[in-house]
Amino acid sequence: PVVGVYAMGTGVLSLFDVDGGLAQSPASTAGGSQAPSPAFAGAAEADGRVVFAPHGAPHVGVFDVVSGDFQTVPIVSSSTALFNGAAGVGDKVAFAPFDGEGIGFF
């Protein structure tokens, strides 16, 4: 998987390979079958980094736009579809609940 960064001033799109974390995760459907669920659903900028809201992944994704580094931060949850959306303000990101028990903050 890749993360794309578009530079508004130059019109250049840069693609960064990221290992792990962005793959789809299995999730149950209403019929009981396994269907792919996105690892992340939503992203927001905070403090110069792009923070990905975990949906099917057991971690938050963090992408540093300057260095191109991608890291994951583990979380603990019993939900298979935790959050669906993110909003950043300053150095904080709030995750909108999907099947999670509340709003998440990073």
Short mmCIF file of C-alpha atoms in Angstrom, two decimals:
data_model
loop_
_atom_site.label_atom_id
_atom_site.label_comp_id
_atom_site.label_asym_id
_atom_site.label_seq_id
_atom_site.Cartn_x
_atom_site.Cartn_y
_atom_site.Cartn_z
CA PRO A 1 0.00 0.00 0.00
CA VAL A 2 1.01 3.61 -0.52
CA VAL A 3 0.29 7.01 0.97
CA GLY A 4 0.09 9.87 -1.51
CA VAL A 5 1.19 13.40 -0.63
CA TYR A 6 0.20 16.22 -2.97
CA ALA A 7 2.23 19.45 -2.76
CA MET A 8 -0.20 22.27 -3.52
CA GLY A 9 2.53 24.79 -4.34
CA THR A 10 4.34 22.63 -6.89
CA GLY A 11 1.54 20.36 -8.06
CA VAL A 12 3.72 17.30 -7.39
CA LEU A 13 2.23 14.04 -6.10
CA SER A 14 4.67 11.89 -4.13
CA LEU A 15 3.86 8.27 -3.28
CA PHE A 16 5.30 6.59 -0.17
CA ASP A 17 5.33 2.82 0.32
CA VAL A 18 4.12 1.81 3.77
CA ASP A 19 4.50 -1.71 5.07
CA GLY A 20 1.64 -3.17 7.06
CA GLY A 21 -1.18 -1.29 8.69
CA LEU A 22 -3.03 -0.16 5.58
CA ALA A 23 -4.17 -3.60 4.45
CA GLN A 24 -7.78 -4.57 4.79
CA SER A 25 -8.90 -6.52 7.84
CA PRO A 26 -11.63 -9.19 7.87
CA ALA A 27 -14.94 -8.17 9.42
CA SER A 28 -18.19 -10.05 9.80
CA THR A 29 -21.18 -9.01 7.72
CA ALA A 30 -24.83 -9.35 8.67
CA GLY A 31 -24.96 -12.73 6.91
CA GLY A 32 -22.03 -14.01 8.96
CA SER A 33 -19.60 -14.12 6.04
CA GLN A 34 -16.19 -12.49 6.11
CA ALA A 35 -15.89 -9.35 3.99
CA PRO A 36 -12.89 -7.04 3.81
CA SER A 37 -13.02 -4.07 6.13
CA PRO A 38 -10.65 -1.15 5.67
CA ALA A 39 -7.90 -0.91 8.25
CA PHE A 40 -8.49 2.84 8.51
CA ALA A 41 -11.52 5.06 7.89
CA GLY A 42 -10.58 8.69 7.95
CA ALA A 43 -7.47 10.74 8.53
CA ALA A 44 -6.57 14.17 9.86
CA GLU A 45 -3.47 16.32 10.13
CA ALA A 46 -2.04 16.99 13.57
CA ASP A 47 1.27 18.61 14.37
CA GLY A 48 2.71 17.95 10.88
CA ARG A 49 1.65 14.31 10.80
CA VAL A 50 -1.31 12.53 9.20
CA VAL A 51 -3.16 10.40 11.75
CA PHE A 52 -5.32 7.54 10.42
CA ALA A 53 -8.44 6.57 12.38
CA PRO A 54 -8.48 2.81 13.10
CA HIS A 55 -11.52 1.02 11.69
CA GLY A 56 -10.56 -2.64 11.33
CA ALA A 57 -6.93 -2.23 12.40
CA PRO A 58 -5.72 -2.83 15.96
CA HIS A 59 -3.70 0.38 15.82
CA VAL A 60 -3.65 4.06 14.88
CA GLY A 61 -1.61 4.87 11.76
CA VAL A 62 0.74 7.86 11.86
CA PHE A 63 2.41 9.20 8.73
CA ASP A 64 5.13 11.85 8.90
CA VAL A 65 4.79 13.93 5.72
CA VAL A 66 8.31 15.37 5.91
CA SER A 67 10.25 12.13 6.49
CA GLY A 68 7.84 9.73 4.77
CA ASP A 69 7.87 7.44 7.82
CA PHE A 70 4.77 5.43 8.69
CA GLN A 71 4.29 4.09 12.22
CA THR A 72 1.52 2.31 14.05
CA VAL A 73 0.46 2.84 17.65
CA PRO A 74 -1.32 -0.20 19.16
CA ILE A 75 -4.75 0.17 20.73
CA VAL A 76 -6.87 -2.29 22.68
CA SER A 77 -10.49 -2.80 21.66
CA SER A 78 -12.97 -5.62 21.30
CA SER A 79 -14.67 -3.87 18.35
CA THR A 80 -13.97 -4.94 14.76
CA ALA A 81 -15.06 -1.57 13.31
CA LEU A 82 -13.99 0.98 15.87
CA PHE A 83 -13.98 4.44 14.26
CA ASN A 84 -15.17 6.05 11.03
CA GLY A 85 -13.73 9.51 10.54
CA ALA A 86 -11.21 11.88 12.06
CA ALA A 87 -10.93 15.60 12.75
CA GLY A 88 -7.75 17.40 13.74
CA VAL A 89 -7.36 20.53 15.84
CA GLY A 90 -3.82 21.69 16.65
CA ASP A 91 -1.87 18.69 17.87
CA LYS A 92 -4.93 16.52 18.67
CA VAL A 93 -7.10 14.23 16.52
CA ALA A 94 -10.60 13.08 17.47
CA PHE A 95 -11.97 9.83 16.00
CA ALA A 96 -15.70 9.53 15.31
CA PRO A 97 -17.18 6.31 16.73
CA PHE A 98 -18.56 3.67 14.37
CA ASP A 99 -18.92 0.49 16.41
CA GLY A 100 -16.70 1.84 19.17
CA GLU A 101 -17.89 2.71 22.65
CA GLY A 102 -17.10 6.43 22.37
CA ILE A 103 -15.04 9.16 20.77
CA GLY A 104 -11.33 8.42 20.49
CA PHE A 105 -8.57 10.98 20.96
CA PHE A 106 -4.97 10.81 19.80
#
